[in-house]
Amino acid sequence: MTRVIEVAAGRFAPGHLGELTRIIPFEMVDAVLAETGKSERRVRDLPARVVVYLLLAAGLFEGLGWRKVWGRLVAGLEGLQVADPSGAALWQARLRLGVAPLRALFEVLRGASGAPSTRGVFWRQLLVIALDGSTLTCADGTKNLRRFRTGAGNHGGTGYPQVRLVALVACGTRTLVDAVFGPTSAGETAYAATLAARALHTGMIVLADRGFAGTPTVKAVAATGADLLIRVTGNRRLPVLRTLPDGSWISRIGPVELRVIRCEITVTTTGGTRRTEHYLLVTTVGDPSVPAAELIRLYHDRWEVETAFLELKSTILGGAVLRSRTPDGVEQEIYALLVTYQAIRIAIADATLSDPALDPDRGSFTTALQTARDQVIKAAGVIDGETVDLVGVIGRAVLADLLPDRRLRVSPRVVKRAISNYAASTAKGRLHGPSYKATLSVDILAPAP
């Protein structure tokens, strides 16, 4: 693998992306370029391979414009002859590349990482996956507004066009099993059906919240052979076909036979607060030897997909609006963002494989992201012959700065960031909700009358 940067000759091999080029090697990029018909026959100052890595670097520096991202790429290359493209040249290069190579690269990288022994990856030999949706905000403009619409709201809506993103996340490692996105005119369940058809199969169990409890989604997931564990609204009346010894019962949603678990969950905190909620869960795991309480605790892993969205939208994007002002550019940028996220998550998962007892949850995504950014700026691994750490610079940084073991803690539902100065001055202590250590008790309830 060459690590010499020869921009003038058009053989730009950005080894200074460091460990990301171990996960996304040049051969992989060249292969997807060939597969999508984007391999070039003539030398350019900005070859297709360069543009792919530029887009990936843009995923690391989402708050910067394209020229500034290029500046980060070449910041550590003093003494080497490098191109100095204009903003228009970078735009033309991205337009020339198109969406297909980034989509193909995501197809290659997507999937659950880790090993069978990795904590949280499997439950009773089933790969644990969470399904959920979120939205990304793209730049305002006529072309984007033709495809992506703004969100509704009591104060004029979102202002910026929204892109709906629906993903399947491996709960143990938070890697992306698959993801689809598009206009918000289509609902989450429509995108979920697409995901189910192309990514789910026997040997998986899918966790999802109430928005996915409709008959079409349940049928779509069950048809793939994957098991499901979905919460439904508490007032939904599911007929009792037969009862099981632990108090759960067998019912149906459409043609799918399901086990229904009705439970009462009580959370008691050290602050003296006691809160009780009722949950209604449905699952295709009908084996009565599997305790209902075990399935209830498994459902808690659904929150891993929420954390993955937080890492995408807050840690990487920082709440920023996507740069691109055309629908094709938005699609290209989102795929680059997903590839970058997946590469970082793979690096964290690889690092934790060194210790089977180590939960991947303890790997800090923020530490991994910052280390990846530092490698780009420092141009690590540029000079031919320089030793590149294939064990993983990102992985070592993650292992050196592990998060503490996750504890059961509860925070009250309060406003943590005021939307106006008026709200901040009148909220009277509601802005900073403390978290408390908590204990949890679960009681299985009989079917409602």
Coordinates of C-alpha atoms in Angstrom, one line a residue:
M1 CA 0.0 0.0 0.0
T2 CA 1.6 3.2 -1.1
R3 CA 1.7 6.1 1.3
V4 CA 3.3 8.7 -1.0
I5 CA 1.3 11.7 -1.8
E6 CA 1.8 12.8 -5.4
V7 CA -1.0 15.2 -6.1
A8 CA 0.6 16.8 -9.1
A9 CA 0.9 13.4 -10.8
G10 CA -2.7 12.5 -9.8
R11 CA -1.7 9.6 -7.6
F12 CA -3.0 11.0 -4.3
A13 CA -2.9 8.3 -1.7
P14 CA -4.0 10.1 1.5
G15 CA -2.2 7.9 4.0
H16 CA -2.4 10.8 6.5
L17 CA -6.0 9.8 7.2
G18 CA -4.2 7.3 9.4
E19 CA -6.2 4.5 10.8
L20 CA -9.2 5.2 8.6
T21 CA -7.2 4.1 5.6
R22 CA -6.7 0.8 7.4
I23 CA -10.5 0.4 7.6
I24 CA -11.1 2.0 4.2
P25 CA -8.0 1.1 2.3
F26 CA -7.1 2.5 -1.1
E27 CA -7.8 -0.8 -2.8
M28 CA -11.4 -0.7 -1.4
V29 CA -12.0 2.8 -2.7
D30 CA -10.5 1.9 -6.1
A31 CA -12.7 -1.2 -6.3
V32 CA -15.9 0.8 -5.7
L33 CA -14.8 3.4 -8.2
A34 CA -14.3 0.7 -10.8
E35 CA -17.6 -1.0 -9.8
T36 CA -19.6 2.3 -10.3
G37 CA -17.8 3.3 -13.5
K38 CA -16.0 6.3 -11.9
S39 CA -12.4 5.1 -12.5
E40 CA -10.6 7.8 -14.6
R41 CA -8.7 7.3 -17.8
R42 CA -6.7 10.6 -17.5
V43 CA -4.8 12.2 -14.8
R44 CA -6.5 15.1 -12.9
D45 CA -5.3 17.4 -10.1
L46 CA -8.3 16.0 -8.2
P47 CA -8.7 12.3 -9.1
A48 CA -11.8 10.4 -8.0
R49 CA -9.9 8.7 -5.2
V50 CA -8.9 12.1 -3.8
V51 CA -12.5 13.3 -3.8
V52 CA -13.7 10.2 -2.0
Y53 CA -11.2 10.8 0.9
L54 CA -12.0 14.5 0.8
L55 CA -15.7 13.6 1.4
L56 CA -14.7 11.3 4.3
A57 CA -12.5 14.0 5.8
A58 CA -15.5 16.3 5.5
G59 CA -17.4 13.8 7.7
L60 CA -14.7 14.4 10.3
F61 CA -15.0 18.2 10.0
E62 CA -18.7 18.7 9.4
G63 CA -18.6 22.3 10.7
L64 CA -16.1 23.4 8.0
G65 CA -16.6 24.4 4.4
W66 CA -15.0 22.4 1.6
R67 CA -12.0 24.6 1.2
K68 CA -11.2 24.4 4.9
V69 CA -11.6 20.7 4.8
W70 CA -9.0 20.6 2.0
G71 CA -6.8 22.7 4.2
R72 CA -7.0 20.2 7.0
L73 CA -6.1 17.4 4.5
V74 CA -2.9 19.2 3.4
A75 CA -2.1 21.0 6.7
G76 CA 0.8 18.6 7.6
L77 CA 2.3 18.4 4.1
E78 CA 4.8 21.3 4.1
G79 CA 7.5 20.8 1.6
L80 CA 5.4 18.6 -0.7
Q81 CA 3.8 19.9 -3.9
V82 CA 0.1 19.8 -3.4
A83 CA -2.8 21.2 -5.4
D84 CA -4.7 24.3 -4.2
P85 CA -8.1 23.9 -5.7
S86 CA -10.7 26.6 -5.6
G87 CA -14.1 26.1 -4.1
A88 CA -15.6 25.8 -7.6
A89 CA -13.0 23.1 -8.5
L90 CA -13.9 21.1 -5.4
W91 CA -17.6 21.4 -6.3
Q92 CA -17.0 20.2 -9.9
A93 CA -14.9 17.3 -8.6
R94 CA -17.7 16.2 -6.2
L95 CA -20.3 16.6 -9.0
R96 CA -18.1 14.5 -11.3
L97 CA -17.8 11.8 -8.7
G98 CA -21.5 11.5 -8.0
V99 CA -23.3 9.6 -5.3
A100 CA -22.8 6.0 -6.5
P101 CA -19.2 5.4 -5.1
L102 CA -20.2 6.6 -1.6
R103 CA -23.3 4.5 -1.6
A104 CA -21.2 1.5 -2.7
L105 CA -18.6 2.2 0.0
F106 CA -21.3 2.2 2.6
E107 CA -22.7 -1.1 1.3
V108 CA -19.2 -2.6 1.7
L109 CA -18.7 -1.3 5.3
R110 CA -22.2 -1.6 6.7
G111 CA -22.9 -4.5 9.1
A112 CA -22.5 -5.5 12.7
S113 CA -19.0 -5.5 14.0
G114 CA -17.5 -7.3 17.0
A115 CA -17.4 -11.1 17.7
P116 CA -19.8 -13.6 19.2
S117 CA -18.0 -13.2 22.5
T118 CA -18.4 -9.4 22.5
R119 CA -20.6 -8.2 25.3
G120 CA -24.1 -7.1 24.2
V121 CA -23.8 -8.2 20.6
F122 CA -25.8 -11.4 20.9
W123 CA -28.7 -12.5 23.1
R124 CA -29.4 -16.3 23.1
Q125 CA -27.5 -16.6 19.8
L126 CA -29.5 -13.8 18.2
L127 CA -27.8 -10.6 16.9
V128 CA -29.5 -7.8 18.8
I129 CA -30.5 -4.9 16.5
A130 CA -32.4 -1.7 17.2
L131 CA -34.6 0.1 14.6
D132 CA -35.4 3.8 14.7
G133 CA -35.6 7.0 12.7
S134 CA -34.4 10.5 13.1
T135 CA -34.0 13.6 10.9
L136 CA -31.0 15.6 9.5
T137 CA -31.2 19.2 8.5
C138 CA -29.9 20.3 5.1
A139 CA -29.1 23.7 3.6
D140 CA -32.0 25.9 2.6
G141 CA -32.3 26.5 -1.2
T142 CA -34.7 26.1 -4.1
K143 CA -33.3 22.8 -5.3
N144 CA -33.3 21.2 -1.8
L145 CA -36.8 22.4 -1.1
R146 CA -38.1 20.7 -4.2
R147 CA -37.2 17.4 -2.7
F148 CA -37.0 17.9 1.0
R149 CA -39.6 19.7 2.9
T150 CA -39.4 21.7 6.1
G151 CA -40.9 20.3 9.3
A152 CA -44.1 21.5 10.8
G153 CA -44.2 23.3 14.2
N154 CA -46.0 25.9 16.3
H155 CA -43.5 28.6 15.6
G156 CA -43.3 28.4 11.8
G157 CA -41.7 25.0 11.4
T158 CA -38.0 24.0 11.1
G159 CA -37.0 26.7 8.6
Y160 CA -34.6 24.3 7.0
P161 CA -35.5 21.2 4.9
Q162 CA -35.4 17.9 6.7
V163 CA -34.1 14.5 5.6
R164 CA -35.5 11.4 7.2
L165 CA -32.9 8.8 8.3
V166 CA -34.0 5.3 9.4
A167 CA -31.3 2.9 10.6
L168 CA -30.7 -0.5 12.0
V169 CA -28.0 -0.4 14.6
A170 CA -26.2 -3.4 16.2
C171 CA -26.8 -2.7 19.9
G172 CA -23.5 -4.2 21.2
T173 CA -21.2 -2.0 19.1
R174 CA -23.5 0.7 17.7
T175 CA -22.3 -0.1 14.2
L176 CA -24.8 0.5 11.3
V177 CA -26.3 -2.7 10.0
D178 CA -28.0 -0.6 7.3
A179 CA -29.6 2.8 6.8
V180 CA -31.9 4.5 4.4
F181 CA -32.8 8.1 4.0
G182 CA -35.0 10.4 1.9
P183 CA -37.7 13.0 2.1
T184 CA -39.9 13.3 5.2
S185 CA -43.0 13.0 3.0
A186 CA -42.5 9.2 3.5
G187 CA -42.9 8.0 7.1
E188 CA -40.5 6.0 9.2
T189 CA -42.5 2.8 8.7
A190 CA -42.2 3.0 4.9
Y191 CA -38.4 3.3 5.1
A192 CA -38.4 0.5 7.8
A193 CA -40.1 -1.9 5.3
T194 CA -37.2 -1.2 2.8
L195 CA -34.6 -1.9 5.5
A196 CA -36.3 -5.1 6.6
A197 CA -36.4 -6.5 3.1
R198 CA -32.8 -5.9 2.4
A199 CA -31.0 -6.3 5.8
L200 CA -32.9 -8.6 8.1
H201 CA -32.8 -12.4 8.3
T202 CA -33.0 -15.3 10.6
G203 CA -30.6 -15.1 13.5
M204 CA -31.5 -11.5 14.5
I205 CA -33.9 -9.9 17.0
V206 CA -35.1 -6.4 16.2
L207 CA -36.0 -4.0 19.0
A208 CA -38.3 -1.0 18.1
D209 CA -40.5 1.6 19.8
R210 CA -44.2 2.2 19.5
G211 CA -44.0 4.0 16.2
F212 CA -43.1 0.7 14.5
A213 CA -45.8 -1.5 16.1
G214 CA -48.2 -1.2 13.2
T215 CA -49.3 -4.3 11.3
P216 CA -47.3 -3.5 8.1
T217 CA -44.0 -3.2 10.0
V218 CA -44.6 -6.3 12.1
K219 CA -45.4 -8.3 9.0
A220 CA -42.4 -7.0 7.1
V221 CA -40.0 -7.9 10.0
A222 CA -41.6 -11.3 10.6
A223 CA -41.5 -12.2 6.9
T224 CA -37.6 -12.0 6.9
G225 CA -37.3 -14.7 9.6
A226 CA -35.9 -12.2 12.2
D227 CA -37.4 -12.1 15.6
L228 CA -38.9 -8.9 17.0
L229 CA -39.4 -7.2 20.3
I230 CA -41.5 -4.1 20.0
R231 CA -43.3 -1.8 22.4
V232 CA -47.0 -1.0 21.7
T233 CA -49.2 1.7 23.1
G234 CA -50.5 0.8 26.5
N235 CA -54.2 1.2 25.6
R236 CA -53.9 -1.3 22.6
R237 CA -56.2 -4.3 23.1
L238 CA -54.6 -7.5 21.9
P239 CA -56.8 -10.6 22.1
V240 CA -55.8 -13.4 24.5
L241 CA -55.5 -16.6 22.5
R242 CA -53.9 -18.5 25.3
T243 CA -51.9 -17.6 28.4
L244 CA -48.4 -18.6 29.5
P245 CA -47.3 -19.6 33.0
D246 CA -45.5 -16.3 33.6
G247 CA -48.5 -14.1 33.0
S248 CA -47.7 -13.2 29.3
W249 CA -50.1 -14.4 26.6
I250 CA -50.2 -15.3 22.9
S251 CA -52.0 -13.0 20.6
R252 CA -51.9 -11.7 17.0
I253 CA -51.2 -8.6 15.1
G254 CA -52.5 -9.2 11.6
P255 CA -51.4 -12.7 10.5
V256 CA -48.4 -12.7 12.9
E257 CA -48.7 -14.7 16.1
L258 CA -47.0 -12.9 19.0
R259 CA -46.3 -13.2 22.7
V260 CA -47.6 -10.2 24.6
I261 CA -45.9 -9.0 27.9
R262 CA -47.7 -6.5 30.1
C263 CA -45.6 -5.2 32.9
E264 CA -45.2 -2.5 35.5
I265 CA -41.7 -1.0 35.9
T266 CA -40.9 1.0 39.0
V267 CA -37.9 3.2 39.3
T268 CA -36.8 4.4 42.7
T269 CA -34.0 7.0 42.9
T270 CA -31.6 8.0 45.7
G271 CA -33.2 11.4 45.5
G272 CA -36.4 10.0 46.9
T273 CA -38.3 9.9 43.6
R274 CA -40.5 6.9 42.7
R275 CA -42.0 6.6 39.3
T276 CA -44.1 3.7 37.9
E277 CA -44.8 3.1 34.2
H278 CA -46.7 0.4 32.4
Y279 CA -45.2 -1.2 29.3
L280 CA -46.8 -3.5 26.7
L281 CA -44.4 -5.4 24.6
V282 CA -44.9 -7.9 21.7
T283 CA -42.4 -10.4 20.5
T284 CA -42.1 -13.4 18.3
V285 CA -40.1 -15.2 21.0
G286 CA -42.9 -17.3 22.1
D287 CA -40.9 -20.0 24.0
P288 CA -42.3 -19.9 27.6
S289 CA -38.9 -21.1 28.9
V290 CA -37.6 -17.6 28.1
P291 CA -38.6 -15.4 31.1
A292 CA -40.7 -12.4 30.3
A293 CA -38.5 -10.3 32.7
E294 CA -35.5 -11.2 30.6
L295 CA -37.2 -9.9 27.5
I296 CA -38.2 -6.7 29.3
R297 CA -34.6 -6.0 30.2
L298 CA -33.4 -6.8 26.7
Y299 CA -35.8 -4.1 25.4
H300 CA -33.8 -1.5 27.2
D301 CA -31.0 -2.1 24.7
R302 CA -33.2 -0.3 22.1
W303 CA -31.7 3.0 23.5
E304 CA -28.4 2.2 21.8
V305 CA -29.8 3.4 18.5
E306 CA -30.7 6.7 20.2
T307 CA -27.1 7.0 21.3
A308 CA -25.9 6.3 17.7
F309 CA -28.1 9.1 16.4
L310 CA -26.7 11.4 19.1
E311 CA -23.2 10.6 18.0
L312 CA -24.1 11.3 14.4
K313 CA -26.1 14.5 14.9
S314 CA -24.4 16.0 17.9
T315 CA -20.9 14.6 18.3
I316 CA -20.0 14.7 14.5
L317 CA -22.4 17.3 13.1
G318 CA -22.5 19.4 16.2
G319 CA -26.1 20.2 15.4
A320 CA -24.9 21.9 12.1
V321 CA -26.8 22.0 8.8
L322 CA -25.4 19.8 6.0
R323 CA -23.4 21.8 3.6
S324 CA -24.7 20.7 0.2
R325 CA -27.3 22.8 -1.6
T326 CA -28.5 20.2 -4.1
P327 CA -30.3 16.9 -3.4
D328 CA -27.5 14.8 -5.0
G329 CA -25.0 16.7 -2.9
V330 CA -27.0 16.0 0.2
E331 CA -27.2 12.3 -0.6
Q332 CA -23.5 12.2 -1.3
E333 CA -22.7 14.0 2.0
I334 CA -25.0 11.8 4.1
Y335 CA -23.4 8.6 2.7
A336 CA -19.9 10.0 3.5
L337 CA -21.1 10.9 7.0
L338 CA -22.4 7.3 7.5
V339 CA -19.2 5.8 6.1
T340 CA -17.1 8.0 8.5
Y341 CA -19.3 7.1 11.5
Q342 CA -19.1 3.4 10.6
A343 CA -15.3 3.5 10.2
I344 CA -14.9 5.1 13.7
R345 CA -17.3 2.6 15.2
I346 CA -15.4 -0.3 13.6
A347 CA -12.1 1.1 15.1
I348 CA -13.7 1.1 18.6
A349 CA -15.1 -2.4 18.2
D350 CA -11.7 -3.7 17.0
A351 CA -10.0 -2.2 20.0
T352 CA -12.4 -3.8 22.5
L353 CA -11.9 -7.2 20.9
S354 CA -8.6 -7.4 22.8
D355 CA -10.5 -8.0 26.0
P356 CA -13.7 -10.2 25.8
A357 CA -14.8 -8.9 29.2
L358 CA -14.7 -5.3 27.9
D359 CA -18.0 -3.8 27.0
P360 CA -17.8 -1.7 23.7
D361 CA -20.1 0.8 25.5
R362 CA -17.0 1.9 27.4
G363 CA -15.2 3.1 24.2
S364 CA -15.6 6.9 23.9
F365 CA -16.9 8.0 20.5
T366 CA -15.7 11.5 21.2
T367 CA -12.1 10.3 21.9
A368 CA -12.1 8.2 18.7
L369 CA -13.4 11.1 16.6
Q370 CA -10.9 13.6 18.0
T371 CA -8.1 11.2 17.4
A372 CA -9.1 10.7 13.8
R373 CA -9.2 14.4 13.3
D374 CA -5.7 14.8 14.8
Q375 CA -4.3 12.2 12.5
V376 CA -5.6 14.1 9.5
I377 CA -4.1 17.4 10.6
K378 CA -0.8 15.9 11.6
A379 CA -0.5 14.0 8.3
A380 CA 0.5 10.8 10.1
G381 CA 1.9 8.1 7.8
V382 CA 2.5 10.3 4.7
I383 CA 6.2 9.6 3.9
D384 CA 6.9 6.4 2.1
G385 CA 8.6 3.9 4.4
E386 CA 7.2 5.4 7.6
T387 CA 5.8 2.8 9.9
V388 CA 2.0 2.9 10.1
D389 CA 0.4 1.5 13.2
L390 CA -2.0 -1.1 11.9
V391 CA -3.0 -2.1 15.4
G392 CA -4.8 1.2 15.6
V393 CA -4.0 4.7 16.8
I394 CA -7.7 5.3 17.4
G395 CA -8.1 2.1 19.3
R396 CA -5.2 2.8 21.6
A397 CA -6.6 6.2 22.4
V398 CA -10.0 4.7 23.2
L399 CA -8.5 2.0 25.4
A400 CA -6.4 4.6 27.3
D401 CA -9.5 6.7 28.0
L402 CA -12.3 4.2 28.7
L403 CA -15.6 5.4 30.0
P404 CA -16.8 4.0 33.4
D405 CA -19.1 1.0 33.5
R406 CA -22.6 2.0 32.7
R407 CA -24.8 2.4 35.8
L408 CA -28.5 2.6 36.2
R409 CA -29.2 6.3 36.5
V410 CA -32.4 8.3 36.0
S411 CA -32.7 12.0 35.0
P412 CA -36.0 13.9 35.3
R413 CA -37.6 15.1 32.1
V414 CA -36.6 18.8 32.1
V415 CA -35.5 21.4 29.7
K416 CA -31.7 21.2 29.4
R417 CA -31.3 23.9 26.9
A418 CA -33.5 26.9 26.8
I419 CA -34.9 27.9 23.4
S420 CA -35.1 31.6 24.5
N421 CA -33.6 33.9 27.1
Y422 CA -37.1 34.4 28.5
A423 CA -37.4 30.6 29.1
A424 CA -34.0 30.5 30.7
S425 CA -34.9 33.3 33.2
T426 CA -38.3 31.9 34.1
A427 CA -37.8 28.2 34.1
K428 CA -37.0 28.2 37.9
G429 CA -34.6 25.4 38.1
R430 CA -36.0 23.2 35.3
L431 CA -33.0 23.8 33.0
H432 CA -30.5 21.5 34.8
G433 CA -32.0 18.2 35.7
P434 CA -29.7 16.2 38.0
S435 CA -29.3 12.5 37.5
Y436 CA -29.7 10.0 40.3
K437 CA -28.7 6.5 41.0
A438 CA -31.7 4.2 40.8
T439 CA -33.0 0.8 41.4
L440 CA -35.5 -1.0 39.1
S441 CA -38.2 -3.5 39.8
V442 CA -40.3 -5.3 37.2
D443 CA -43.7 -7.0 37.8
I444 CA -45.5 -9.0 35.1
L445 CA -49.2 -8.2 34.9
A446 CA -52.1 -10.2 33.7
P447 CA -54.0 -9.1 30.5
A448 CA -56.0 -5.9 31.0
P449 CA -59.8 -6.5 31.4

